[in-house]
Coordinates of C-alpha atoms in Angstrom, one line a residue:
M1 CA -16.7 -14.5 49.2
S2 CA -19.1 -16.9 47.5
I3 CA -19.7 -18.4 44.1
H4 CA -23.2 -19.1 42.7
I5 CA -23.6 -21.9 40.2
V6 CA -26.9 -22.6 38.4
A7 CA -27.2 -26.0 36.6
L8 CA -30.1 -26.4 34.1
G9 CA -31.3 -29.5 32.3
N10 CA -31.6 -33.3 32.9
E11 CA -28.6 -35.4 31.9
G12 CA -30.5 -38.6 32.4
D13 CA -31.9 -40.7 29.5
A14 CA -35.6 -40.0 28.9
F15 CA -36.1 -43.6 27.8
H16 CA -34.2 -45.2 30.6
Q17 CA -35.0 -43.1 33.7
D18 CA -34.9 -46.0 36.1
N19 CA -31.3 -47.0 35.7
R20 CA -29.7 -43.5 35.4
P21 CA -26.6 -42.8 37.4
S22 CA -26.1 -40.1 40.0
G23 CA -26.5 -36.5 38.7
L24 CA -23.6 -34.6 37.3
I25 CA -23.5 -31.8 39.9
R26 CA -24.0 -34.1 42.9
T27 CA -21.3 -36.4 41.6
Y28 CA -18.8 -33.5 41.2
L29 CA -19.5 -32.1 44.6
G30 CA -19.1 -35.4 46.2
R31 CA -15.8 -36.3 44.5
S32 CA -13.9 -33.0 43.9
P33 CA -11.0 -32.6 46.3
L34 CA -11.5 -28.8 46.2
V35 CA -15.0 -29.0 47.6
S36 CA -15.5 -29.8 51.3
G37 CA -18.7 -31.1 52.9
D38 CA -20.0 -34.6 53.6
E39 CA -22.8 -36.2 51.7
S40 CA -25.5 -35.5 54.3
S41 CA -24.7 -31.8 54.4
L42 CA -24.7 -31.2 50.6
L43 CA -28.4 -31.5 50.1
L44 CA -30.0 -28.6 52.1
N45 CA -33.5 -28.3 50.7
A46 CA -35.8 -28.7 47.8
T47 CA -38.8 -26.8 46.7
S48 CA -41.0 -29.8 46.9
T49 CA -40.8 -33.4 48.1
V50 CA -42.0 -35.0 44.8
A51 CA -39.7 -37.3 42.9
R52 CA -38.6 -34.5 40.5
P53 CA -38.3 -31.2 42.4
V54 CA -38.2 -27.9 40.6
F55 CA -34.7 -27.3 41.8
T56 CA -32.3 -28.6 44.4
E57 CA -30.0 -26.4 46.4
Y58 CA -26.5 -27.4 47.5
Q59 CA -24.0 -25.6 49.8
A60 CA -20.4 -26.4 50.2
S61 CA -17.0 -24.8 50.7
A62 CA -14.5 -24.5 47.8
F63 CA -10.8 -23.6 47.9
G64 CA -10.9 -23.7 51.7
N65 CA -13.0 -20.6 52.6
V66 CA -15.1 -19.8 49.6
K67 CA -18.8 -20.5 49.9
L68 CA -20.2 -22.5 47.1
L69 CA -23.9 -22.3 46.4
V70 CA -25.4 -24.5 43.7
H71 CA -28.9 -24.6 42.3
D72 CA -29.6 -27.7 40.2
C73 CA -32.8 -27.4 38.1
P74 CA -33.4 -30.6 36.2
V75 CA -36.9 -29.5 35.0
W76 CA -37.2 -26.7 32.4
D77 CA -40.8 -26.1 33.5
I78 CA -39.5 -23.5 36.0
F79 CA -39.3 -21.0 33.1
D80 CA -43.0 -21.5 32.4
S81 CA -44.4 -21.8 36.0
D82 CA -42.1 -19.4 37.9
W83 CA -40.4 -16.9 35.6
Y84 CA -39.5 -14.5 38.5
T85 CA -37.5 -17.2 40.3
S86 CA -35.8 -18.5 37.2
R87 CA -34.8 -15.0 36.1
N88 CA -33.3 -14.3 39.5
L89 CA -31.4 -17.5 39.5
I90 CA -29.8 -16.7 36.1
G91 CA -29.3 -13.1 36.9
G92 CA -27.5 -13.9 40.2
A93 CA -25.4 -16.8 38.8
D94 CA -21.6 -16.6 38.4
I95 CA -21.5 -19.7 36.3
I96 CA -24.3 -21.5 34.3
V97 CA -24.1 -25.2 33.4
I98 CA -26.6 -26.5 30.8
K99 CA -26.6 -30.3 30.6
Y100 CA -28.5 -32.8 28.5
N101 CA -28.4 -36.5 27.5
V102 CA -27.1 -37.2 24.0
N103 CA -29.7 -39.9 23.5
D104 CA -32.7 -37.7 24.2
K105 CA -33.0 -35.6 21.1
F106 CA -36.6 -34.8 21.6
S107 CA -35.8 -32.9 24.9
F108 CA -32.8 -31.3 23.3
H109 CA -34.8 -29.8 20.5
E110 CA -37.6 -28.7 22.9
V111 CA -35.0 -26.9 25.1
K112 CA -33.2 -25.4 22.1
D113 CA -36.4 -24.0 20.5
N114 CA -38.3 -22.9 23.6
Y115 CA -35.9 -22.1 26.5
I116 CA -32.4 -21.2 25.0
P117 CA -33.7 -17.9 23.5
V118 CA -35.1 -17.0 27.0
I119 CA -31.7 -17.7 28.6
K120 CA -29.8 -15.7 25.9
R121 CA -31.9 -12.6 26.8
A122 CA -31.2 -13.1 30.5
L123 CA -27.4 -13.7 30.2
N124 CA -25.1 -10.9 31.3
S125 CA -21.5 -11.8 30.5
V126 CA -21.7 -15.0 32.6
P127 CA -19.6 -18.0 31.5
V128 CA -21.7 -20.9 30.3
I129 CA -20.7 -24.6 30.1
I130 CA -22.7 -27.0 27.9
A131 CA -22.3 -30.6 29.0
A132 CA -23.4 -33.4 26.6
V133 CA -23.7 -36.5 28.9
G134 CA -23.8 -40.1 27.8
T135 CA -22.6 -42.5 25.1
R136 CA -24.6 -42.4 21.8
Q137 CA -26.6 -45.6 21.3
N138 CA -27.9 -44.9 17.8
E139 CA -25.6 -42.9 15.5
E140 CA -27.5 -43.8 12.2
L141 CA -27.9 -40.9 9.8
P142 CA -31.4 -39.3 10.4
C143 CA -33.9 -39.1 7.7
T144 CA -33.5 -36.1 5.4
C145 CA -37.1 -35.9 4.3
P146 CA -38.5 -32.5 5.2
L147 CA -41.9 -33.9 6.2
C148 CA -40.4 -36.8 8.3
T149 CA -39.8 -36.5 12.1
S150 CA -38.4 -40.0 12.5
D151 CA -35.0 -38.5 13.6
R152 CA -36.6 -37.2 16.8
G153 CA -35.7 -40.4 18.6
S154 CA -32.1 -40.5 17.4
C155 CA -29.1 -39.2 19.3
V156 CA -27.9 -35.5 19.5
S157 CA -24.9 -35.1 17.3
T158 CA -21.7 -33.3 18.2
T159 CA -22.3 -30.7 15.5
E160 CA -25.7 -29.8 17.1
G161 CA -24.1 -29.4 20.5
I162 CA -21.3 -27.2 19.2
Q163 CA -23.8 -25.1 17.3
L164 CA -25.8 -24.5 20.5
A165 CA -22.5 -23.6 22.3
K166 CA -21.8 -21.0 19.6
E167 CA -25.2 -19.4 19.9
L168 CA -24.6 -18.9 23.7
G169 CA -20.8 -18.2 23.5
A170 CA -20.4 -21.3 25.7
T171 CA -17.8 -23.9 26.3
Y172 CA -18.8 -27.3 24.9
L173 CA -17.9 -30.6 26.8
E174 CA -18.8 -34.2 26.0
L175 CA -18.9 -36.5 29.1
H176 CA -19.3 -40.1 28.0
S177 CA -19.6 -41.3 31.6
L178 CA -19.7 -39.8 35.1
D179 CA -16.4 -41.4 36.2
D180 CA -13.4 -39.8 37.9
F181 CA -11.8 -38.8 34.6
Y182 CA -14.7 -37.0 33.0
I183 CA -16.1 -35.6 36.3
G184 CA -12.9 -34.7 38.2
K185 CA -10.4 -33.8 35.4
Y186 CA -12.5 -32.9 32.4
F187 CA -15.7 -31.2 33.7
G188 CA -14.1 -30.3 37.1
G189 CA -11.1 -28.6 35.5
V190 CA -13.2 -26.3 33.3
L191 CA -15.7 -25.5 36.1
E192 CA -12.9 -24.7 38.5
Y193 CA -11.2 -22.5 35.9
F194 CA -14.4 -20.4 35.7
M195 CA -14.7 -20.4 39.5
I196 CA -11.2 -18.9 39.8
Q197 CA -12.1 -16.3 37.1
A198 CA -15.2 -15.4 39.1
L199 CA -13.2 -15.0 42.3
N200 CA -10.7 -12.8 40.6
Q201 CA -13.4 -10.5 39.2
K202 CA -15.2 -10.2 42.5
T203 CA -11.9 -9.5 44.3
S204 CA -11.1 -6.7 41.7
E205 CA -14.6 -5.2 42.1
K206 CA -14.3 -5.3 45.8
M207 CA -10.9 -3.5 45.7
K208 CA -12.4 -0.8 43.4
K209 CA -15.3 -0.2 45.8
R210 CA -12.9 0.0 48.7
K211 CA -10.8 2.6 46.9
M212 CA -13.9 4.6 45.9
S213 CA -15.2 4.5 49.5
N214 CA -11.8 5.7 50.7
S215 CA -11.6 8.5 48.1
F216 CA -15.0 9.8 49.0
H217 CA -14.3 9.8 52.7
G218 CA -13.9 13.3 53.9
I219 CA -13.4 16.3 51.5
R220 CA -12.9 15.4 47.9
P221 CA -10.0 17.0 46.0
P222 CA -11.1 19.7 43.6
Q223 CA -11.4 19.0 39.9
L224 CA -9.5 21.4 37.6
E225 CA -11.5 22.2 34.6
Q226 CA -10.0 22.7 31.1
P227 CA -9.2 26.3 30.0
E228 CA -11.4 27.9 27.4
K229 CA -10.6 27.2 23.8
M230 CA -8.5 30.0 22.2
P231 CA -10.0 31.9 19.2
V232 CA -9.1 30.4 15.9
L233 CA -7.5 32.7 13.3
K234 CA -8.0 31.9 9.6
A235 CA -5.3 33.0 7.2
E236 CA -6.2 35.0 4.1
A237 CA -5.7 33.3 0.8
S238 CA -2.9 34.5 -1.4
H239 CA -3.7 36.7 -4.4
Y240 CA -0.1 37.2 -5.6
N241 CA -0.6 35.8 -9.1
A242 CA -3.8 37.7 -9.5
D243 CA -2.1 41.0 -8.5
L244 CA 0.6 40.6 -11.1
N245 CA -1.9 39.5 -13.7
N246 CA -4.1 42.5 -13.1
L247 CA -1.0 44.7 -13.6
L248 CA -0.9 43.7 -17.3
F249 CA -4.5 44.9 -17.8
C250 CA -4.5 48.2 -15.8
C251 CA -1.6 49.6 -17.8
Q252 CA -0.1 51.4 -14.8
C253 CA 3.7 52.2 -14.6
V254 CA 4.3 50.8 -18.1
D255 CA 8.0 51.1 -19.0
V256 CA 8.2 49.0 -22.2
V257 CA 6.0 49.0 -25.4
F258 CA 6.2 46.2 -28.0
Y259 CA 5.7 47.0 -31.7
N260 CA 5.2 44.7 -34.7
P261 CA 7.6 44.9 -37.7
D262 CA 5.2 47.5 -39.2
L263 CA 5.8 49.7 -36.2
K264 CA 2.3 49.4 -34.9
E265 CA 1.9 49.1 -31.1
V266 CA 1.0 45.6 -30.0
A267 CA 1.2 45.5 -26.2
E268 CA 2.5 47.3 -23.1
A269 CA 4.4 45.6 -20.3
H270 CA 6.8 46.0 -17.4
K271 CA 10.5 45.3 -17.5
I272 CA 10.6 44.0 -13.9
V273 CA 8.0 41.3 -14.5
L274 CA 9.5 40.2 -17.8
C275 CA 13.0 40.0 -16.3
A276 CA 11.7 38.1 -13.3
V277 CA 10.9 35.1 -15.5
S278 CA 13.3 35.3 -18.4
H279 CA 17.0 35.8 -19.0
V280 CA 16.2 36.8 -22.5
F281 CA 14.6 40.0 -21.3
M282 CA 17.4 40.5 -18.7
L283 CA 19.8 40.5 -21.7
L284 CA 17.5 42.7 -23.8
F285 CA 17.1 45.3 -21.0
N286 CA 20.8 45.3 -20.1
V287 CA 20.1 43.8 -16.6
K288 CA 22.7 41.2 -17.5
S289 CA 25.5 41.1 -20.1
P290 CA 26.2 38.3 -22.5
A291 CA 29.2 37.5 -20.3
D292 CA 26.9 37.0 -17.3
I293 CA 24.5 34.7 -19.3
Q294 CA 27.2 32.6 -21.1
D295 CA 24.5 30.7 -23.1
S296 CA 24.6 31.1 -26.8
S297 CA 21.0 29.9 -27.3
I298 CA 19.6 32.7 -25.1
I299 CA 21.8 35.3 -26.8
R300 CA 20.7 34.1 -30.2
T301 CA 17.0 34.0 -29.2
T302 CA 17.3 37.6 -27.9
Q303 CA 18.9 38.8 -31.2
D304 CA 16.4 36.9 -33.4
L305 CA 13.2 38.0 -31.7
F306 CA 13.7 41.6 -30.5
A307 CA 15.3 44.9 -31.3
I308 CA 15.3 48.1 -29.3
N309 CA 14.3 51.3 -31.1
R310 CA 15.7 54.6 -29.7
D311 CA 15.1 56.7 -32.8
P312 CA 13.7 60.1 -31.7
A313 CA 11.9 60.3 -35.1
F314 CA 9.8 57.2 -34.2
P315 CA 6.1 57.7 -34.9
G316 CA 4.4 59.0 -31.8
A317 CA 7.6 59.7 -30.0
S318 CA 6.7 63.4 -29.5
Q319 CA 3.6 62.5 -27.6
E320 CA 5.4 60.3 -25.2
S321 CA 6.3 61.5 -21.7
P322 CA 9.5 63.6 -21.9
G323 CA 10.5 62.6 -18.4
N324 CA 11.0 58.8 -18.7
P325 CA 9.4 57.4 -21.8
P326 CA 8.7 53.7 -22.2
L327 CA 11.3 51.6 -24.0
R328 CA 10.3 50.7 -27.5
V329 CA 10.9 47.1 -28.5
I330 CA 10.4 45.8 -32.1
V331 CA 9.2 42.2 -32.3
K332 CA 10.9 40.8 -35.5
D333 CA 9.0 37.5 -35.7
A334 CA 5.5 38.2 -37.1
L335 CA 4.0 35.0 -35.9
F336 CA 5.4 35.5 -32.4
C337 CA 4.2 39.1 -32.5
S338 CA 0.6 38.1 -33.4
C339 CA 0.5 35.9 -30.2
L340 CA 2.4 38.3 -28.0
S341 CA -0.7 39.4 -26.0
D342 CA -1.4 35.7 -25.1
I343 CA 2.3 35.1 -24.3
L344 CA 2.4 38.2 -22.0
R345 CA -0.7 37.0 -20.2
F346 CA 0.9 33.6 -19.8
I347 CA 4.1 35.2 -18.3
Y348 CA 2.2 37.5 -16.0
S349 CA 0.2 34.6 -14.6
G350 CA 3.4 32.8 -13.5
A351 CA 4.4 31.1 -16.7
F352 CA 3.0 27.6 -15.9
Q353 CA -0.4 27.4 -17.6
W354 CA 0.9 25.7 -20.7
E355 CA -2.3 24.1 -21.9
E356 CA -4.2 27.5 -21.9
L357 CA -1.3 29.1 -23.8
E358 CA -1.3 26.4 -26.5
E359 CA -5.0 26.6 -26.9
D360 CA -4.9 30.4 -27.3
I361 CA -2.1 30.2 -29.8
R362 CA -3.9 27.4 -31.8
K363 CA -6.9 29.7 -32.1
K364 CA -4.9 32.4 -33.8
L365 CA -2.5 30.2 -35.8
K366 CA -4.3 27.5 -37.7
D367 CA -1.1 25.8 -39.0
S368 CA 0.2 23.3 -36.4
G369 CA 3.8 23.9 -37.6
D370 CA 3.4 27.6 -36.8
V371 CA 2.0 26.8 -33.3
S372 CA 4.9 24.5 -32.5
N373 CA 7.4 27.2 -33.7
V374 CA 5.9 29.8 -31.4
I375 CA 5.7 27.4 -28.5
E376 CA 9.4 26.6 -29.0
K377 CA 10.3 30.3 -28.9
V378 CA 8.4 30.7 -25.6
K379 CA 10.4 27.8 -24.2
C380 CA 13.6 29.4 -25.2
I381 CA 12.6 32.6 -23.6
L382 CA 12.0 30.8 -20.3
K383 CA 15.1 28.7 -20.5
T384 CA 17.6 28.7 -17.6
P385 CA 21.2 29.5 -18.7
G386 CA 23.6 26.6 -18.9
K387 CA 20.9 23.9 -18.8
F388 CA 19.1 21.9 -21.4
N389 CA 15.6 23.0 -22.1
C390 CA 13.6 21.6 -19.2
L391 CA 10.3 22.8 -20.7
R392 CA 10.2 20.3 -23.5
N393 CA 7.1 18.6 -22.1
C394 CA 4.7 21.4 -21.4
K395 CA 2.0 19.2 -20.0
T396 CA 4.2 17.7 -17.3
Y397 CA 5.6 21.1 -16.5
Q398 CA 2.3 22.7 -15.9
A399 CA 1.8 20.8 -12.6
R400 CA 4.8 22.7 -11.2
K401 CA 4.6 26.0 -9.3
P402 CA 4.7 29.3 -11.1
L403 CA 8.1 30.7 -12.0
W404 CA 7.8 33.3 -9.2
F405 CA 8.8 30.6 -6.8
Y406 CA 12.1 29.9 -8.4
N407 CA 15.4 31.8 -8.4
T408 CA 14.4 33.8 -11.5
S409 CA 11.8 35.7 -9.5
L410 CA 11.1 39.2 -8.2
K411 CA 13.2 38.5 -5.2
F412 CA 16.2 38.9 -7.4
F413 CA 15.4 42.6 -7.7
L414 CA 14.6 43.3 -4.0
N415 CA 16.6 46.2 -2.7
K416 CA 18.7 46.4 -5.9
P417 CA 19.1 49.4 -8.2
M418 CA 18.5 47.3 -11.4
L419 CA 15.4 48.7 -13.2
A420 CA 14.5 50.6 -10.1
D421 CA 12.4 53.7 -10.8
V422 CA 11.7 54.9 -7.2
V423 CA 13.9 55.3 -4.1
F424 CA 12.7 55.3 -0.5
E425 CA 14.6 57.3 2.1
I426 CA 14.5 55.7 5.5
Q427 CA 16.5 56.7 8.6
G428 CA 19.2 58.3 6.5
T429 CA 19.6 55.4 4.0
T430 CA 18.0 54.7 0.7
V431 CA 16.1 51.6 -0.5
P432 CA 15.5 51.2 -4.3
A433 CA 12.2 49.7 -5.5
H434 CA 10.0 49.3 -8.6
R435 CA 6.7 51.1 -9.0
A436 CA 5.1 48.3 -11.0
V437 CA 5.5 45.8 -8.2
L438 CA 4.4 48.3 -5.6
V439 CA 1.3 49.3 -7.5
A440 CA 0.3 45.7 -8.3
R441 CA 0.6 44.5 -4.7
C442 CA -0.4 47.5 -2.6
E443 CA -3.6 49.6 -3.2
V444 CA -2.3 52.5 -1.0
M445 CA 0.9 52.8 -3.1
A446 CA -1.2 52.4 -6.3
A447 CA -3.2 55.5 -5.3
M448 CA 0.0 57.3 -4.2
F449 CA 1.9 56.8 -7.5
N450 CA -1.1 57.4 -9.8
G451 CA -3.0 60.2 -8.0
N452 CA -2.4 63.9 -7.6
Y453 CA 0.2 63.3 -4.9
M454 CA 3.8 64.5 -4.7
E455 CA 5.0 60.9 -4.8
A456 CA 3.5 60.4 -8.3
K457 CA 6.2 62.7 -9.8
S458 CA 9.0 62.2 -7.4
V459 CA 11.7 59.6 -7.5
L460 CA 13.0 60.1 -3.9
I461 CA 10.2 59.4 -1.4
P462 CA 10.8 59.7 2.4
V463 CA 9.2 57.2 4.8
Y464 CA 8.5 58.0 8.4
G465 CA 7.5 56.0 11.5
V466 CA 9.1 52.8 10.2
S467 CA 12.6 51.3 10.6
K468 CA 14.6 50.3 7.6
E469 CA 14.5 46.6 8.7
T470 CA 10.7 46.7 9.0
F471 CA 10.3 48.4 5.6
L472 CA 12.6 45.9 3.9
S473 CA 10.5 43.1 5.4
F474 CA 7.4 44.8 4.1
L475 CA 8.9 45.1 0.6
E476 CA 10.0 41.4 0.8
Y477 CA 6.4 40.4 1.2
L478 CA 5.3 42.6 -1.7
Y479 CA 8.0 41.1 -4.0
T480 CA 7.8 37.4 -2.8
D481 CA 4.4 37.0 -1.0
S482 CA 6.2 35.7 2.0
C483 CA 8.1 37.0 5.1
C484 CA 9.8 35.6 8.1
P485 CA 10.1 38.1 11.0
A486 CA 13.0 37.6 13.4
G487 CA 10.8 37.7 16.5
I488 CA 7.6 38.9 18.1
F489 CA 8.8 42.5 18.3
Q490 CA 9.7 42.7 14.6
A491 CA 6.4 40.9 13.7
M492 CA 4.5 43.6 15.6
C493 CA 6.4 46.4 13.8
L494 CA 5.7 44.7 10.5
L495 CA 2.0 44.4 11.4
I496 CA 1.9 48.2 12.1
C497 CA 3.5 48.8 8.7
A498 CA 1.0 46.5 7.0
E499 CA -1.8 48.4 8.6
M500 CA -0.3 51.7 7.5
Y501 CA -0.3 50.6 3.9
Q502 CA -3.6 48.5 4.2
V503 CA -2.1 45.1 3.2
S504 CA -4.5 42.9 5.1
R505 CA -3.0 39.5 4.3
L506 CA 0.4 40.6 5.7
Q507 CA -1.4 41.6 8.8
H508 CA -2.9 38.1 9.2
I509 CA 0.6 36.6 8.6
C510 CA 2.1 38.7 11.4
E511 CA -0.8 37.8 13.7
L512 CA -0.4 34.1 13.1
F513 CA 3.4 34.5 13.7
I514 CA 2.9 36.2 17.0
I515 CA 0.3 33.7 18.1
T516 CA 2.5 30.7 17.1
Q517 CA 5.5 32.1 19.0
L518 CA 3.6 32.8 22.2
Q519 CA 1.8 29.4 22.1
S520 CA 5.2 27.6 21.8
M521 CA 6.6 29.2 24.9
P522 CA 6.7 27.1 28.1
S523 CA 5.3 28.6 31.3
R524 CA 8.7 29.3 32.7
E525 CA 9.8 31.3 29.6
L526 CA 6.5 33.3 29.7
A527 CA 7.2 34.2 33.4
S528 CA 10.8 35.3 32.7
M529 CA 10.5 37.0 29.3
N530 CA 10.8 40.8 29.0
L531 CA 8.1 41.2 26.4
D532 CA 5.3 43.4 27.6
I533 CA 2.2 41.4 26.7
V534 CA -0.2 44.2 27.7
D535 CA 1.7 46.7 25.5
L536 CA 1.4 44.2 22.7
L537 CA -2.4 44.0 23.3
K538 CA -2.8 47.8 23.3
K539 CA -0.8 48.1 20.0
A540 CA -3.0 45.4 18.4
K541 CA -6.1 47.3 19.4
F542 CA -4.7 50.7 18.3
H543 CA -3.9 49.3 14.9
H544 CA -7.2 47.6 14.4
S545 CA -5.9 44.1 14.7
D546 CA -9.1 42.8 16.3
C547 CA -8.3 39.1 15.9
L548 CA -4.9 39.4 17.6
S549 CA -6.2 41.6 20.4
T550 CA -9.0 39.2 21.2
W551 CA -6.6 36.3 21.2
L552 CA -4.2 38.1 23.5
L553 CA -6.9 38.8 26.0
H554 CA -7.7 35.0 26.1
F555 CA -4.0 34.2 26.4
I556 CA -3.6 36.5 29.4
A557 CA -6.7 35.0 31.0
T558 CA -5.5 31.4 30.3
N559 CA -2.1 32.2 31.9
Y560 CA -3.6 34.4 34.7
L561 CA -1.2 33.2 37.4
I562 CA 1.8 34.2 35.4
F563 CA 0.7 37.6 34.0
S564 CA -1.2 38.8 37.1
Q565 CA 2.2 38.9 38.9
K566 CA 3.8 41.3 36.4
P567 CA 3.6 45.0 36.9
E568 CA 2.2 45.7 33.4
F569 CA -1.0 43.8 34.4
Q570 CA -2.1 46.9 36.2
D571 CA -2.2 48.8 32.9
L572 CA -5.2 46.8 31.7
S573 CA -8.3 48.9 31.3
V574 CA -11.4 48.2 33.4
E575 CA -13.1 46.4 30.6
E576 CA -10.0 44.3 29.8
R577 CA -9.6 43.4 33.5
S578 CA -13.2 42.4 33.8
F579 CA -12.8 40.1 30.7
V580 CA -9.6 38.5 32.1
E581 CA -11.1 37.9 35.6
K582 CA -14.2 36.4 34.0
H583 CA -12.3 33.9 31.8
R584 CA -9.3 33.4 34.1
W585 CA -7.7 29.9 34.4
P586 CA -7.6 28.4 37.0
S587 CA -10.8 30.0 38.3
N588 CA -11.3 31.6 41.7
M589 CA -13.7 28.8 42.7
Y590 CA -11.0 26.2 42.0
L591 CA -8.4 28.0 44.0
K592 CA -10.7 28.3 47.0
Q593 CA -11.6 24.6 46.9
L594 CA -7.9 23.8 46.6
A595 CA -7.1 25.9 49.7
E596 CA -9.9 24.1 51.7
Y597 CA -8.6 20.7 50.6
R598 CA -5.0 21.5 51.6
K599 CA -6.2 22.8 54.9
Y600 CA -8.2 19.6 55.5
I601 CA -5.2 17.4 54.5
H602 CA -2.8 19.3 56.8
S603 CA -5.4 19.1 59.7
R604 CA -5.5 15.3 59.3
K605 CA -1.7 15.1 59.2
C606 CA -1.7 12.8 56.3
R607 CA -0.1 12.9 52.9
C608 CA -2.1 14.2 50.0
L609 CA -2.3 11.7 47.2
V610 CA -3.4 14.3 44.6
M611 CA -1.1 17.2 45.3

């Protein structure tokens, strides 16, 4: 192990060369207790025999057995005359010492302007020590005239030395004399610190090289590549509010008609949607009784605003459908009735877009008092029983979610006979439902109930090929826009039901649920579970779930060592088997390399550090 030190610069006074003391480096080598070697053996050679050689080479031993090689270059001309040698010296140095005399400012500026930039370019994370040698003889303030150079003969200030050290990222030292204190303890302490750091770095690099050489000796352990990235499934955006809003304009399955006080038809609507957001309409349509409501303001609002007309002599009653005619509701308040179409659109949109409602009402009613009166009635309609009116500040309320997300929602009517106008017969049991919701949320049912099909005129509709639990989960999604299958098997059954009725978003939800469940299983659970993953794959393909089937193929390939041991793995088609073998993880190549490496390790009768 060796340490190479390069010392640059002349610490002698340019104006008093004859009486200068011994050099900084030679003095340190001769006095340091850590450096061994007599005076005659320190100086090995010089590049020339003139009074000022280009560089002087010293050799000694430090810390007992560490070879110390020092090149002392007092003349900066080496950078001009022999750039190759000077570059090699700096490039091979472990420590660089730059020294100058504080009373030779001319030389300092010459070095700083001409040679320091060259050294900066050649440095490569090497520690640098800047040693300012001598006691300042003239510390008068230099002339500040920009055209005057009289300060060239003055001393080098401490600030200038520190600035130079900052440019090089160096350690700055001031040595007022070359005695035992400044040389041995001050300069020597810093130099020996960097020598120890250099030894530690070289030892660390040597250990790394030794480890690398040992690791590359013989057969290298195989590198296991990362498995392929699984396909990413993107969920379909919800169109729940849009579906219910479109129901208002398509006029399908209408079961309530509003009339003005003059008995002229104003708007058509659906009881199920109105009752989902308002206890006023629940009371009006006998879904709840006054005893259930127990709120006088809601009861009073219902009585003041609406009245049901069941008079058979009502104009146009003979043209109505004799089977189940829509309920006729008279709107008593003329102002409220004039804005009813806007209010219904507001309710069908989720009853949260207050600014749009106010703007629409303001366009029809010029008087601000009338606008406020109608808005207050809308707030009363949407009031929750037993609570103060939480809708006083419409602008703050509009940031909330639509009322479909609260307890007064369509979920209240799921699998309940209230307002039901269709009954599904499944596995010997019946499930009541509401045509308006089914038509709004499912295009297949919309065609079924409005086309020339038996279901359009029938109340009892049989359902085949689906269990009651699965169909109830399907209806739950139609009513609430959400579902939570109990497991992978139920999610697959629900996916099949969604494909049967062409509800694509529910298919995506089931796909994501299955994928999430499988991804969260640890390898041990995958190996022991009874779920037939190949059967799941075939069902996904049969029911046109392309995203799920592609993902399952990648999942089988990624967990090849688990699924290849199961009997259902043989049920894969030739095409599927080819895909799995091509994308399997770990690959065949890795397993062969691993077998060879294990064989090599056992043949050498040594312990494998990797396996």
